[in-house]
PDB file of C-alpha atoms in Angstrom:
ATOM      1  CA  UNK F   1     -33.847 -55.250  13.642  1.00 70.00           C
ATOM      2  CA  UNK F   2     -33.742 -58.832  12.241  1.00 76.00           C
ATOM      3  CA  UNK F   3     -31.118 -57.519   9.590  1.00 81.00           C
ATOM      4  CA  UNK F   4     -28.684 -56.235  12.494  1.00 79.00           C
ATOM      5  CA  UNK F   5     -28.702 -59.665  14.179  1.00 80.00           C
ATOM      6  CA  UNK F   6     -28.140 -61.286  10.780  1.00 80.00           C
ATOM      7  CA  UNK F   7     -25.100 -58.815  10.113  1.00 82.00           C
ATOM      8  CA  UNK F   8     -24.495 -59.261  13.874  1.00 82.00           C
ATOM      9  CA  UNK F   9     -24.037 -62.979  13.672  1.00 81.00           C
ATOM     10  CA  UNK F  10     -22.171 -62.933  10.288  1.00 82.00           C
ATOM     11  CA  UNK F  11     -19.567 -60.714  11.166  1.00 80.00           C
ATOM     12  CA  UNK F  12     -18.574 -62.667  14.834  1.00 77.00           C
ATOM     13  CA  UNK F  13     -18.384 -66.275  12.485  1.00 73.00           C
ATOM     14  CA  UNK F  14     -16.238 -64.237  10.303  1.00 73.00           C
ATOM     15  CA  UNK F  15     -13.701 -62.824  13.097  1.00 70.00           C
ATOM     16  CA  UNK F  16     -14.253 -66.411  14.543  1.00 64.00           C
ATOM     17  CA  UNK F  17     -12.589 -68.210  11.784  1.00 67.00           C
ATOM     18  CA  UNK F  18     -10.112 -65.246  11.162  1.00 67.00           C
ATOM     19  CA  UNK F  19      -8.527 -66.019  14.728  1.00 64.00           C
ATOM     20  CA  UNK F  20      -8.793 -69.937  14.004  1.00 56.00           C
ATOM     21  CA  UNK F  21     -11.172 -70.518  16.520  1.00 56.00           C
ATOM     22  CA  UNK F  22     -13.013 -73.458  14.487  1.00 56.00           C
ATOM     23  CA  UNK F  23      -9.585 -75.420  13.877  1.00 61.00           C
ATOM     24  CA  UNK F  24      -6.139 -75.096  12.953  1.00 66.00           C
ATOM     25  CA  UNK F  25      -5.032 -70.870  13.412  1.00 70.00           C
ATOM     26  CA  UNK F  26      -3.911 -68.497  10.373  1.00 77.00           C
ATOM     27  CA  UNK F  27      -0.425 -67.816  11.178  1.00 80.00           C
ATOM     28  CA  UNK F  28       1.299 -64.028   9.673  1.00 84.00           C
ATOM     29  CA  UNK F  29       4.385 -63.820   8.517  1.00 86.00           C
ATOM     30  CA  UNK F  30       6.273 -60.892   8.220  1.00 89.00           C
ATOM     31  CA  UNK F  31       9.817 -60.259   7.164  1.00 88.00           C
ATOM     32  CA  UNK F  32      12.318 -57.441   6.110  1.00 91.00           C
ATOM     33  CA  UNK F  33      15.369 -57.180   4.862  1.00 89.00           C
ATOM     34  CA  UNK F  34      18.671 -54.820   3.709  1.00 90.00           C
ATOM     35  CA  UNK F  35      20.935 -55.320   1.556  1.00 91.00           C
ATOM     36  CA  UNK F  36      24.714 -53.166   0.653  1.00 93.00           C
ATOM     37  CA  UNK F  37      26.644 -54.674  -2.356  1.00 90.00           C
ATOM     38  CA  UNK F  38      28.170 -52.839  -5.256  1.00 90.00           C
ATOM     39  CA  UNK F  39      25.506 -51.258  -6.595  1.00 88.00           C
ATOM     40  CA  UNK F  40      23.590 -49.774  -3.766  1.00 91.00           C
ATOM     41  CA  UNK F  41      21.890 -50.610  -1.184  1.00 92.00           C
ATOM     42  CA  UNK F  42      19.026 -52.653  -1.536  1.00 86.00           C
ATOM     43  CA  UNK F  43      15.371 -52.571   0.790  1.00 90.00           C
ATOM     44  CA  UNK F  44      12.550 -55.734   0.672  1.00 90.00           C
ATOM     45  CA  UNK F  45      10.197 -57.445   2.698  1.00 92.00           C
ATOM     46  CA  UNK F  46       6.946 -58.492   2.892  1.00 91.00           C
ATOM     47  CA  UNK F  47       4.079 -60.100   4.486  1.00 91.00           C
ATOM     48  CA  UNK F  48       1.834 -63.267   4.577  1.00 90.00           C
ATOM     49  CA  UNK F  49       0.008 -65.589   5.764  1.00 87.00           C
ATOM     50  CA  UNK F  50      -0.051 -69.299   6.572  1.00 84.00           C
ATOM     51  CA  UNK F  51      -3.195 -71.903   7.138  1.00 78.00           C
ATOM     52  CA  UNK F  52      -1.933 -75.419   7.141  1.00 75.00           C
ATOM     53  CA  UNK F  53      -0.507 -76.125   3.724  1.00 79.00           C
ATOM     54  CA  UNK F  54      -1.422 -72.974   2.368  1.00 83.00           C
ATOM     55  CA  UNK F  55       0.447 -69.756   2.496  1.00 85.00           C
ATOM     56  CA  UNK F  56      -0.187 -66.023   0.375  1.00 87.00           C
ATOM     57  CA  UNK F  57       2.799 -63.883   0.454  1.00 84.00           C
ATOM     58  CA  UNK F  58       3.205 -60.356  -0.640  1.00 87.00           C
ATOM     59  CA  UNK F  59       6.558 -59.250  -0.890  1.00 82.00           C
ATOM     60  CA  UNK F  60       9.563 -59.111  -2.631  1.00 69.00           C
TER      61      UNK F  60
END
């Protein structure tokens, strides 16, 4: 029982500080784009995410 609670009260801090609840909020980012030139037409986009100064972006 006392390693439920443990996993219990590990996994609520962890969706805690995923929703920015102890400070400043992780912001996603998503974009997509098409492109028509020439040679074809062309398909990106990606997705990310933003914490203050820091961002991870996965995309092209």
């Amino acid at each position: 029982m006392r390693i439920m609670r443990v996993l219990l009260l590990v996994s609520v801090g962890a969706v805690l500080a995923g929703c920015g609840a102890d400070g400043e909020p992780i912001q996603p980012t998503m974009n997509a784009n098409i492109g028509v030139g020439s040679s074809g037409t062309h398909v990106g986009g990606g997705i990310g995410l933003r914490r203050g100064g820091l961002g991870i972006y996965l995309g092209r």
